PDB file of C-alpha atoms in Angstrom:
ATOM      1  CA  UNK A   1      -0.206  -1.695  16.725  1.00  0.00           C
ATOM      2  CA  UNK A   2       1.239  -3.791  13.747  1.00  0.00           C
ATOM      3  CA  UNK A   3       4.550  -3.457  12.065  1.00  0.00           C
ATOM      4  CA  UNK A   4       6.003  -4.969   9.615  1.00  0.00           C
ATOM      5  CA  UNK A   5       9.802  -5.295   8.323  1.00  0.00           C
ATOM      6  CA  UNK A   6      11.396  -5.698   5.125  1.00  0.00           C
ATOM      7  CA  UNK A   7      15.456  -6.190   5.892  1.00  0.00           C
ATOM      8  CA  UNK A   8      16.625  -6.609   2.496  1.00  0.00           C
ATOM      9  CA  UNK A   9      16.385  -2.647   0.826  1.00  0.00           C
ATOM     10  CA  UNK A  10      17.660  -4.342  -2.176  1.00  0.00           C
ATOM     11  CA  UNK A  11      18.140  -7.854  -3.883  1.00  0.00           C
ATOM     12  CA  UNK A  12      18.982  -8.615  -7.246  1.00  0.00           C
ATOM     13  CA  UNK A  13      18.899 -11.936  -9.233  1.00  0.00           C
ATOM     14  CA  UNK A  14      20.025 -13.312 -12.705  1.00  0.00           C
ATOM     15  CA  UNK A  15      17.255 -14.108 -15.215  1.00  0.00           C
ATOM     16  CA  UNK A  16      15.799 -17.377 -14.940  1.00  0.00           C
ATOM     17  CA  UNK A  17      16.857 -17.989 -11.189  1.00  0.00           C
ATOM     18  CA  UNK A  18      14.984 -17.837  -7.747  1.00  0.00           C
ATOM     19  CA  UNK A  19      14.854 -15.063  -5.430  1.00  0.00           C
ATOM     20  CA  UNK A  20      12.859 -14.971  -2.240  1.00  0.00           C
ATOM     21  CA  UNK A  21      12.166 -11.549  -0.314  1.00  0.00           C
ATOM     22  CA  UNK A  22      11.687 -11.502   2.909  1.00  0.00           C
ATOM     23  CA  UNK A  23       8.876  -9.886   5.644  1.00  0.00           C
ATOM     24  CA  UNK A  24       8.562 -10.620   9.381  1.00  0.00           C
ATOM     25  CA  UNK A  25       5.359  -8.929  11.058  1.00  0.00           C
ATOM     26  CA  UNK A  26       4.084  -8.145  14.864  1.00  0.00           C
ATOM     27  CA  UNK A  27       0.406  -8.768  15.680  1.00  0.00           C
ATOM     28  CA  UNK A  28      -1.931  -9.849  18.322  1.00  0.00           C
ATOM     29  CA  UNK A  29      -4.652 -10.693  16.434  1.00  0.00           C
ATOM     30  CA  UNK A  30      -5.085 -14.303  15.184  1.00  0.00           C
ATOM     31  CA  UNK A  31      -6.757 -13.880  12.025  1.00  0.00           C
ATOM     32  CA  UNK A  32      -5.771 -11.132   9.240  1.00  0.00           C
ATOM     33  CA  UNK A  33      -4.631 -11.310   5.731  1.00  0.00           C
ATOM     34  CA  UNK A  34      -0.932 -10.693   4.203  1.00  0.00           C
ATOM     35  CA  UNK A  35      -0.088  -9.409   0.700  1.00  0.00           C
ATOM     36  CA  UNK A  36       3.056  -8.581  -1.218  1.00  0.00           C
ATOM     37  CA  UNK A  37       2.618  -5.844  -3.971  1.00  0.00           C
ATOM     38  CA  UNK A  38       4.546  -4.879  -6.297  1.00  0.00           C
ATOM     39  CA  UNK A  39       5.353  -1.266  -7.467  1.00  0.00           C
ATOM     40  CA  UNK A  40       7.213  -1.139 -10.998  1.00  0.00           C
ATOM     41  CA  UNK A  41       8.798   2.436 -12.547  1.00  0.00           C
ATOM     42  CA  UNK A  42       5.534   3.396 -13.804  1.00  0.00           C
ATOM     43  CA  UNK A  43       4.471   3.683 -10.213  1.00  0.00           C
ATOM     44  CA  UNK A  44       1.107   1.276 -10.214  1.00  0.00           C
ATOM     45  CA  UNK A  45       0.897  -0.587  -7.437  1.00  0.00           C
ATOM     46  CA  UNK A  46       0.006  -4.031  -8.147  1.00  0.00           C
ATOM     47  CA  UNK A  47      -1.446  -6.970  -5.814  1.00  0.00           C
ATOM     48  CA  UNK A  48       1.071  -9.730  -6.359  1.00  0.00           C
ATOM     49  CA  UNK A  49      -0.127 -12.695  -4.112  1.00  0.00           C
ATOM     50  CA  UNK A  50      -2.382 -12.469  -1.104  1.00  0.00           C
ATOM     51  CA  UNK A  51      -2.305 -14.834   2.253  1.00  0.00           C
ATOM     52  CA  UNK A  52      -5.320 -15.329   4.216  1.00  0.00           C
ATOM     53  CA  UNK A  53      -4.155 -16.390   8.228  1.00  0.00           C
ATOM     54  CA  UNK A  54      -6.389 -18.815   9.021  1.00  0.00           C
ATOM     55  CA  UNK A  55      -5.189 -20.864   5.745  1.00  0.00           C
ATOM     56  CA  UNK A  56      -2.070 -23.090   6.601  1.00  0.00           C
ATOM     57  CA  UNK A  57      -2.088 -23.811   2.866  1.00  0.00           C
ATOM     58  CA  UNK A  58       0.545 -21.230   1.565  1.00  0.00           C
ATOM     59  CA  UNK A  59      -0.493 -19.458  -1.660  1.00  0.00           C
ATOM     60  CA  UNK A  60       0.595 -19.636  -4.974  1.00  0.00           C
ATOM     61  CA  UNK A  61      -0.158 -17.686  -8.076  1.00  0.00           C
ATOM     62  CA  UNK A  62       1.973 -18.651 -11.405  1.00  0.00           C
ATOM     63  CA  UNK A  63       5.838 -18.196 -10.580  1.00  0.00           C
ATOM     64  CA  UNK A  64       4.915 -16.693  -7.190  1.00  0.00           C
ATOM     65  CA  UNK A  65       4.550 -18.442  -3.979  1.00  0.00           C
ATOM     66  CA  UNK A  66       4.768 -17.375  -0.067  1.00  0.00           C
ATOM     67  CA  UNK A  67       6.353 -19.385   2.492  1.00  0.00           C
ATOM     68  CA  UNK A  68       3.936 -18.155   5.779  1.00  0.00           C
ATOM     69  CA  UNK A  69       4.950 -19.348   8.827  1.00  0.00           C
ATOM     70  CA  UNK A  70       2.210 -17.912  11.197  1.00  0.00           C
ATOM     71  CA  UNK A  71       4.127 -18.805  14.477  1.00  0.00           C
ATOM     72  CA  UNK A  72       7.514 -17.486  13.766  1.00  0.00           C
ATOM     73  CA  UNK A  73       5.230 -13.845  12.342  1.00  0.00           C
ATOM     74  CA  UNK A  74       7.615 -14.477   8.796  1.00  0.00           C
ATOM     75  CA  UNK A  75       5.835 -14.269   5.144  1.00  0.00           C
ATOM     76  CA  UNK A  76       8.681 -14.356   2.244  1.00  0.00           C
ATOM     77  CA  UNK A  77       7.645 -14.160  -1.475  1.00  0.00           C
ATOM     78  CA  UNK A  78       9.926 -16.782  -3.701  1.00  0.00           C
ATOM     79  CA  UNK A  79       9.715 -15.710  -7.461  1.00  0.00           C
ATOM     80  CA  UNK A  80      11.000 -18.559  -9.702  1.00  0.00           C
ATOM     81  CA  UNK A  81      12.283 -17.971 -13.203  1.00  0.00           C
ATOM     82  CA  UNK A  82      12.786 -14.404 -12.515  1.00  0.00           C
ATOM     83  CA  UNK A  83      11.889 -12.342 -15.797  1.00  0.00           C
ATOM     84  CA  UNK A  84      12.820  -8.938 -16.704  1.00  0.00           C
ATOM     85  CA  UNK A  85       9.460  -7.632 -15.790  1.00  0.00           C
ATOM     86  CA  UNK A  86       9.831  -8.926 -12.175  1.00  0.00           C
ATOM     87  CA  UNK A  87      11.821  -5.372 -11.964  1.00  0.00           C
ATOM     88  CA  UNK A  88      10.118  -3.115  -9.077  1.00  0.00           C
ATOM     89  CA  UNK A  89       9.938  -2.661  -5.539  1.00  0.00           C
ATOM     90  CA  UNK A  90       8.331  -4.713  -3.521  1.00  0.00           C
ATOM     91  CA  UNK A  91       6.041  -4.908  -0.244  1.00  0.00           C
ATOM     92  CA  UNK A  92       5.112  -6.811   1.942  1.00  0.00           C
ATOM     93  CA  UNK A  93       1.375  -5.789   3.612  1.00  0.00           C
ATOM     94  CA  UNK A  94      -0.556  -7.200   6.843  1.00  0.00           C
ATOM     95  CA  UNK A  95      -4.971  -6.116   6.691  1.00  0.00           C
ATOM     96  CA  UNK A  96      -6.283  -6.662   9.689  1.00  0.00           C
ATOM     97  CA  UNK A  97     -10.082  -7.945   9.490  1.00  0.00           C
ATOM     98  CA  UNK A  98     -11.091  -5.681  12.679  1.00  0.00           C
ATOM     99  CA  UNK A  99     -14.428  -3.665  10.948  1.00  0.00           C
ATOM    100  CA  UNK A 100     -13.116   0.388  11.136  1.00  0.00           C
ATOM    101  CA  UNK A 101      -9.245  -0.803  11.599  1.00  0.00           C
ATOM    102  CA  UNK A 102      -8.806  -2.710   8.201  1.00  0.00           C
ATOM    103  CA  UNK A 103      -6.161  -0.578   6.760  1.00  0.00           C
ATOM    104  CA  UNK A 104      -2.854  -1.757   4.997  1.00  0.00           C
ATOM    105  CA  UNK A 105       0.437  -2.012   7.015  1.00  0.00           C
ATOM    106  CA  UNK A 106       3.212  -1.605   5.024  1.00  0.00           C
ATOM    107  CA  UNK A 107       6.686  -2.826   4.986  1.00  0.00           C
ATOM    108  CA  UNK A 108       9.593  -0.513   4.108  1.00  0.00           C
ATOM    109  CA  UNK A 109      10.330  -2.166   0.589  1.00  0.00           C
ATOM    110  CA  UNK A 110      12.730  -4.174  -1.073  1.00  0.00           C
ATOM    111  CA  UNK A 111      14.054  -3.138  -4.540  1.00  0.00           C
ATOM    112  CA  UNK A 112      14.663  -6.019  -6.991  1.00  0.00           C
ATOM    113  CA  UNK A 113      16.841  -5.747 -10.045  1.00  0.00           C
ATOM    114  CA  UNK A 114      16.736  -8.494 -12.796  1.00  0.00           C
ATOM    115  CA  UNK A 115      20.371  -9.180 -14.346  1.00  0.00           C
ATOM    116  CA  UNK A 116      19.932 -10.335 -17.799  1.00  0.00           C
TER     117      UNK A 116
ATOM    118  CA  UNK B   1     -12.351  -2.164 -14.999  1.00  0.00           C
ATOM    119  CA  UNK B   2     -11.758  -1.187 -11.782  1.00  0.00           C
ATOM    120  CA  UNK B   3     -10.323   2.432 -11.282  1.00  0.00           C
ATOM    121  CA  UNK B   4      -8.765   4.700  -8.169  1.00  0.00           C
ATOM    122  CA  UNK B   5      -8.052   7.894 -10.014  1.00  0.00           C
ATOM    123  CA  UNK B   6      -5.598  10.686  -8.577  1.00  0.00           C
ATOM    124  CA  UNK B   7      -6.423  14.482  -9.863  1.00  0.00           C
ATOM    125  CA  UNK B   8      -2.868  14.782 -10.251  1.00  0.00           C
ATOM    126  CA  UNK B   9       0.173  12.952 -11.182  1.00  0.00           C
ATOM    127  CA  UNK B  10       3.127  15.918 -10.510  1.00  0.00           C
ATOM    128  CA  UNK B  11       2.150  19.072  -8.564  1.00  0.00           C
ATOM    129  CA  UNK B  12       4.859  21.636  -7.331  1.00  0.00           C
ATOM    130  CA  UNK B  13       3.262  24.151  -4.767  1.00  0.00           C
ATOM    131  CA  UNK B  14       4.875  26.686  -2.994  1.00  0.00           C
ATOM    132  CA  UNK B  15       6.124  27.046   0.910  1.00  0.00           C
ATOM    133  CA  UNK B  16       2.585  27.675   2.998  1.00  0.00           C
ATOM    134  CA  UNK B  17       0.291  27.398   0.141  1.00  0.00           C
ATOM    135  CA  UNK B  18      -2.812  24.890   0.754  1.00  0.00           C
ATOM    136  CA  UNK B  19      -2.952  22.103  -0.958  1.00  0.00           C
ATOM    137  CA  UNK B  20      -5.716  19.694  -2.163  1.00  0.00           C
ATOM    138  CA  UNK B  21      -5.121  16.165  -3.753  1.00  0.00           C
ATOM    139  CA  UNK B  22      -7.887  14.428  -4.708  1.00  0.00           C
ATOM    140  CA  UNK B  23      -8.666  10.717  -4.934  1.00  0.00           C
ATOM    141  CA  UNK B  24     -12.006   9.107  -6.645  1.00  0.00           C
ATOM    142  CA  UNK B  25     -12.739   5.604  -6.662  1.00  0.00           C
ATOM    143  CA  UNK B  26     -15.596   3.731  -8.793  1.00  0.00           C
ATOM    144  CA  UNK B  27     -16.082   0.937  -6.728  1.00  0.00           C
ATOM    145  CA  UNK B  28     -18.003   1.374  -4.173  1.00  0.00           C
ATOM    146  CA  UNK B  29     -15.478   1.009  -1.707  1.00  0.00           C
ATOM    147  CA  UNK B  30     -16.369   1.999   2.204  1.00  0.00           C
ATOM    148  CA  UNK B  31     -12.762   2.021   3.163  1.00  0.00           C
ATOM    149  CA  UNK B  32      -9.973   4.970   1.654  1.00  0.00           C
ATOM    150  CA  UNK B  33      -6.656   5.424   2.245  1.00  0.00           C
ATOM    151  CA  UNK B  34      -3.949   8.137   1.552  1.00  0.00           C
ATOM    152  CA  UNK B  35      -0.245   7.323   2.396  1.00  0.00           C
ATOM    153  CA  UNK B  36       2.676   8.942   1.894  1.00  0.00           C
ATOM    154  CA  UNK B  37       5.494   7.262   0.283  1.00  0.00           C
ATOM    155  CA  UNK B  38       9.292   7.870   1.259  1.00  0.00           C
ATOM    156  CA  UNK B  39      12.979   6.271   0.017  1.00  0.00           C
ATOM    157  CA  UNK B  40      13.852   3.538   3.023  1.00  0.00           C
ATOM    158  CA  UNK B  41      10.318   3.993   4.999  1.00  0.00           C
ATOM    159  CA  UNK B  42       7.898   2.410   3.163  1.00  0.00           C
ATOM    160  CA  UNK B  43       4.822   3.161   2.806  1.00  0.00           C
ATOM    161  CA  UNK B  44       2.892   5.217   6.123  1.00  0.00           C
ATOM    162  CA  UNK B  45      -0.543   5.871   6.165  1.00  0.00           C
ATOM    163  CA  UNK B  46      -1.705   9.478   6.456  1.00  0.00           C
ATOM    164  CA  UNK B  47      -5.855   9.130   7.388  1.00  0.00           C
ATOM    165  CA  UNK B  48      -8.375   6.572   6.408  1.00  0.00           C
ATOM    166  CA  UNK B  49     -11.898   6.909   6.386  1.00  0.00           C
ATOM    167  CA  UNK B  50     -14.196   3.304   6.305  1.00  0.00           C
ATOM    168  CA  UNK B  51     -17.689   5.344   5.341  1.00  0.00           C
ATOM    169  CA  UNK B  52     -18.505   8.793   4.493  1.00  0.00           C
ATOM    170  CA  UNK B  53     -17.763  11.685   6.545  1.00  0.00           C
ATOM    171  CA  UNK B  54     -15.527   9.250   9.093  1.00  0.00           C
ATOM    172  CA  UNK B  55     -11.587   9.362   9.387  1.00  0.00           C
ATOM    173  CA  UNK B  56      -9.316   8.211  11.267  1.00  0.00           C
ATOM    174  CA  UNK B  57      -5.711   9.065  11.893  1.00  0.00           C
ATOM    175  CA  UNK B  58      -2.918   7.061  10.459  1.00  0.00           C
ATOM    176  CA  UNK B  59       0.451   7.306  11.938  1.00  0.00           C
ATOM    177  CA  UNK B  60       1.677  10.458  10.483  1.00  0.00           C
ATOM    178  CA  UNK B  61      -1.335  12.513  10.404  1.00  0.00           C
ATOM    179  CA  UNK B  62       0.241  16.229  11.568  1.00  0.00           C
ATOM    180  CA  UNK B  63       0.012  18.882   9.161  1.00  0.00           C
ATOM    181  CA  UNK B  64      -2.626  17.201   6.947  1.00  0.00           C
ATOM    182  CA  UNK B  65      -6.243  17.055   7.179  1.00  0.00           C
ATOM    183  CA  UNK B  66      -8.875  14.906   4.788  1.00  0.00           C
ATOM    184  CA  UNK B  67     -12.573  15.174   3.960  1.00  0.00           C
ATOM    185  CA  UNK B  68     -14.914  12.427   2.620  1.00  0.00           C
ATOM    186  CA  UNK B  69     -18.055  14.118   1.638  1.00  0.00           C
ATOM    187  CA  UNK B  70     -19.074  11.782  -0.689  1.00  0.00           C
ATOM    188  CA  UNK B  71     -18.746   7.522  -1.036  1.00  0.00           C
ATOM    189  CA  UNK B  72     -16.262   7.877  -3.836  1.00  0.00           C
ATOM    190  CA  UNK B  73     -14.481  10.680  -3.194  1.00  0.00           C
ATOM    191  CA  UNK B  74     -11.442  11.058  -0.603  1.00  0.00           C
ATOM    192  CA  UNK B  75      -9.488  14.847  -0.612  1.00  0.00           C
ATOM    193  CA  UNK B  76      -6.230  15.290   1.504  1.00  0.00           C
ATOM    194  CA  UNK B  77      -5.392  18.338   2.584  1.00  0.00           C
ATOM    195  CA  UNK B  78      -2.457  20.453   3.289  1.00  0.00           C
ATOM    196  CA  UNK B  79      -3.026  23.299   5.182  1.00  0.00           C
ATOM    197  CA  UNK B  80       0.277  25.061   4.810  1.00  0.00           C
ATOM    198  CA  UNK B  81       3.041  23.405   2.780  1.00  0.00           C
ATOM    199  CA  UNK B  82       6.262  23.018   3.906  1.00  0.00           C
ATOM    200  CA  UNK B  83       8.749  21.050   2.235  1.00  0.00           C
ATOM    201  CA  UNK B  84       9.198  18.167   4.593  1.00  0.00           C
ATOM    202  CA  UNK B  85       6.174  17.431   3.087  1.00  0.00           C
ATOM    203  CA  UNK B  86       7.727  16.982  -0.254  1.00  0.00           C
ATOM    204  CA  UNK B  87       7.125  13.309  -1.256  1.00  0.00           C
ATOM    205  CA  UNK B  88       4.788  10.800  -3.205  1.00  0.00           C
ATOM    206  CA  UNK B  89       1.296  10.473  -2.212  1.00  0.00           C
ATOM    207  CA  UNK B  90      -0.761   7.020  -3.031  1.00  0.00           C
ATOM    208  CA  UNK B  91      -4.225   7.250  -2.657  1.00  0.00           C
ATOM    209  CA  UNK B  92      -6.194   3.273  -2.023  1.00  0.00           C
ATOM    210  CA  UNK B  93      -9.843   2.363  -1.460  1.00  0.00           C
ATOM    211  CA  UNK B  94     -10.881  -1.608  -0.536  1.00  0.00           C
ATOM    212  CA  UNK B  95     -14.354  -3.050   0.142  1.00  0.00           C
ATOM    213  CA  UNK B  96     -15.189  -3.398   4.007  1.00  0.00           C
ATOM    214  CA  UNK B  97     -16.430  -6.550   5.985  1.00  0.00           C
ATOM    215  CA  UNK B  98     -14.071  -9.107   6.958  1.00  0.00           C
ATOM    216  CA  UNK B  99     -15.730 -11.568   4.516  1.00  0.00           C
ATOM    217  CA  UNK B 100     -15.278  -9.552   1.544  1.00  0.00           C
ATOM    218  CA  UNK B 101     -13.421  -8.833  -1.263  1.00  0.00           C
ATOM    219  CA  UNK B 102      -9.897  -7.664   0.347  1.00  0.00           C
ATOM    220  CA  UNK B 103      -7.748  -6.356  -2.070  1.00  0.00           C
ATOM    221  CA  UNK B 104      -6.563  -2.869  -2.081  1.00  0.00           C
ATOM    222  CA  UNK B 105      -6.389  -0.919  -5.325  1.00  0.00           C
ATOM    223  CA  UNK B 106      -4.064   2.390  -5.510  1.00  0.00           C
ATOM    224  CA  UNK B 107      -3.679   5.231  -7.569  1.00  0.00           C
ATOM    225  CA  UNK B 108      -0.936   6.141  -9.446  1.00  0.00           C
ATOM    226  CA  UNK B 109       0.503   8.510  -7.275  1.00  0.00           C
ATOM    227  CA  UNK B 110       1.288  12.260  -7.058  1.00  0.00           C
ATOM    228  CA  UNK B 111       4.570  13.449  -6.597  1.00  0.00           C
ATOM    229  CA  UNK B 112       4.148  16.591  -4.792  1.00  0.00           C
ATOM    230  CA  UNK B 113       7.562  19.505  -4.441  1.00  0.00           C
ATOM    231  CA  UNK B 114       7.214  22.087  -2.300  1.00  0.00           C
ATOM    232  CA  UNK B 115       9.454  24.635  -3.239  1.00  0.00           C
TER     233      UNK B 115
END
């Protein structure tokens, strides 16, 4: 079965800096996806970035990016020029593509607080 | 817009009552999730079901029971609440096949007490 594991329950950063969260993951499979969501206050879970295996290209969206290093099993989220809204919990997620076995394995979470 | 719609954002239900939380999705999603969500654990998936009237169990599937009649519809059930079963509850649906689409979209949650 997969795990994954979140070791920081909680980071903070000042405004404008760089954080980076971090997520290590067990699997035998070779190909799968990874995702970090994000979960402010008003609960919504919301798909942050998304990392397909296969790609050695690491992904990027806006001030997001993931460092994925498939043979060490790590996938950290860096979040440059933190803004207030960057506020929430955060997961980390491995989908495996295996058709009946594609649910979401979940990380235990890592709380970030933006210091103004 | 794409929607995953929870029948109830707070619920408070007493000791050995049954309880039914329901989950909708309109977008034609095969695959359904409920998970539980706990302080320092994460999220831990309850049951999933990847086309009508299948499930299977997550990890923590004791004391709970779901039902997937219909495509868009997923119901978890609570046979007899007890209140170590006090938590949040995030419902999530996703389109199947390893080619598609894979994002998941949640709910909002429902915080359930069970006094």
């Amino acid at each position: 079965a997969q795990t994954v594991t979140q070791s920081q329950p909680e980071m903070s950063v000042q405004e404008a800096e760089t954080v980076t969260l971090s997520c290590t993951y067990d699997t035998s499979e070779s190909d799968y996806y990874l995702f970090w969501y994000k979960q402010p206050p008003s609960r919504q879970m919301i798909l942050v970035i998304r990392q397909e295996a296969y790609k050695q290209q690491n992904a990027t969206e806006n001030r997001f990016s993931v460092n994925f290093q498939k043979a060490a099993k790590s996938f950290s989220l860096k979040i440059s020029d933190s803004q207030l809204g960057d506020a929430a919990m955060y997961f980390c997620a491995y989908r495996s593509l295996v058709q009946g076995a594609q649910k979401l394995v979940f990380g235990q979470g890592t709380r970030l607080t933006i210091n103004p | 817009d794409v929607k995953v719609t929870q029948s109830s954002r707070y619920l408070v239900k007493r000791t050995g009552e049954k309880v039914f939380l329901e989950c909708v999705q309109d977008m034609d999603h095969e695959n359904m999730f409920w998970y539980r969500q706990d302080p320092g654990l994460g999220l831990r998936l309850i049951y999933f079901s990847y086309d009508v009237k299948m499930k299977e169990k997550g990890d923590i599937p004791e004391g709970y029971s779901v039902s997937r009649e219909k495509k868009e519809r997923f119901s978890l059930i609570l046979e007899s609440a007890s209140t170590n079963q006090t938590s949040m509850y995030l419902c999530a649906s996703s389109a199947g096949g390893a080619a598609g689409d894979t994002e998941a979209f949640f709910g909002q949650g429902t915080r359930l007490t069970v006094v």
